XYZ file of C-alpha atoms in Angstrom:
94
model
C 15.348 -9.291 -37.062
C 15.121 -6.775 -34.235
C 11.775 -6.097 -32.635
C 10.666 -3.688 -29.936
C 11.118 -5.103 -26.453
C 8.166 -6.216 -24.439
C 7.088 -3.542 -21.994
C 5.313 -4.706 -18.872
C 4.874 -3.862 -15.253
C 7.595 -5.360 -13.063
C 6.520 -8.030 -10.585
C 7.335 -7.753 -6.884
C 9.346 -10.981 -7.022
C 11.703 -9.481 -9.647
C 13.400 -7.018 -7.314
C 16.649 -8.973 -7.052
C 16.929 -9.481 -10.806
C 16.144 -5.855 -11.610
C 18.598 -4.617 -8.989
C 21.265 -6.956 -10.382
C 20.801 -5.573 -13.910
C 20.871 -2.002 -12.570
C 24.032 -2.657 -10.549
C 25.795 -4.339 -13.480
C 24.954 -1.405 -15.756
C 26.151 1.132 -13.181
C 29.416 -0.700 -12.536
C 30.049 -1.101 -16.283
C 29.415 2.613 -16.883
C 32.192 3.755 -14.536
C 33.886 6.155 -14.661
C 31.452 7.996 -16.977
C 28.739 7.549 -14.336
C 29.934 7.488 -10.725
C 29.626 4.296 -8.723
C 26.472 3.982 -6.594
C 26.643 5.821 -3.283
C 25.375 2.741 -1.432
C 26.567 -0.862 -1.189
C 25.208 -3.465 -3.608
C 23.246 -5.077 -0.764
C 21.683 -1.713 0.153
C 20.719 -1.172 -3.490
C 19.102 -4.626 -3.703
C 17.115 -3.956 -0.519
C 16.082 -0.510 -1.816
C 14.772 -2.035 -5.057
C 12.831 -4.723 -3.178
C 11.365 -2.451 -0.498
C 11.028 0.968 -2.122
C 11.185 0.782 -5.899
C 9.222 -2.369 -6.781
C 6.155 -1.657 -4.626
C 5.636 1.502 -6.694
C 4.655 1.299 -10.336
C 7.774 0.132 -12.178
C 7.819 -0.688 -15.855
C 10.546 -2.681 -17.552
C 11.877 -1.271 -20.856
C 15.104 0.151 -22.265
C 16.520 3.416 -23.709
C 15.171 6.964 -23.617
C 14.402 6.819 -27.350
C 12.160 3.857 -26.616
C 10.306 5.793 -23.908
C 9.840 8.875 -26.055
C 8.701 6.844 -29.061
C 6.005 5.190 -26.922
C 4.387 8.264 -25.413
C 6.494 8.933 -22.331
C 7.224 12.599 -21.728
C 10.457 13.827 -20.225
C 9.465 15.752 -17.104
C 12.885 16.304 -15.566
C 16.486 16.127 -16.681
C 19.258 16.891 -14.212
C 23.010 17.278 -14.140
C 23.144 15.054 -11.068
C 23.899 17.705 -8.442
C 20.684 16.878 -6.601
C 21.172 13.131 -6.186
C 23.452 11.038 -4.000
C 25.543 9.683 -6.844
C 25.960 13.055 -8.573
C 24.971 11.375 -11.848
C 22.797 12.970 -14.545
C 19.348 11.462 -14.803
C 16.057 11.716 -16.673
C 12.580 11.201 -15.267
C 9.687 10.282 -17.534
C 5.929 10.205 -17.076
C 3.553 8.128 -19.124
C 0.136 9.573 -19.779
C -1.403 6.288 -20.944
């Protein structure tokens, strides 16, 4: 039986694990999504120092976000980011 995943705020000590999942997903998605523009070590540091101190929530796909009240506020073709990869940014009003 499938259930909705638990959604919770990420803890500061989870930076390495979250970066590892992100890196594995990015590497597995090649060539559909370009490889990260920075080294794996740089990405891990960026998650620990820049991403995790902000409000980060752990969840999964865009359908999940939209079903739970997140609103798509920006969708790009990737021209404006370092990796040139399309992305979506959501905001939760809750």
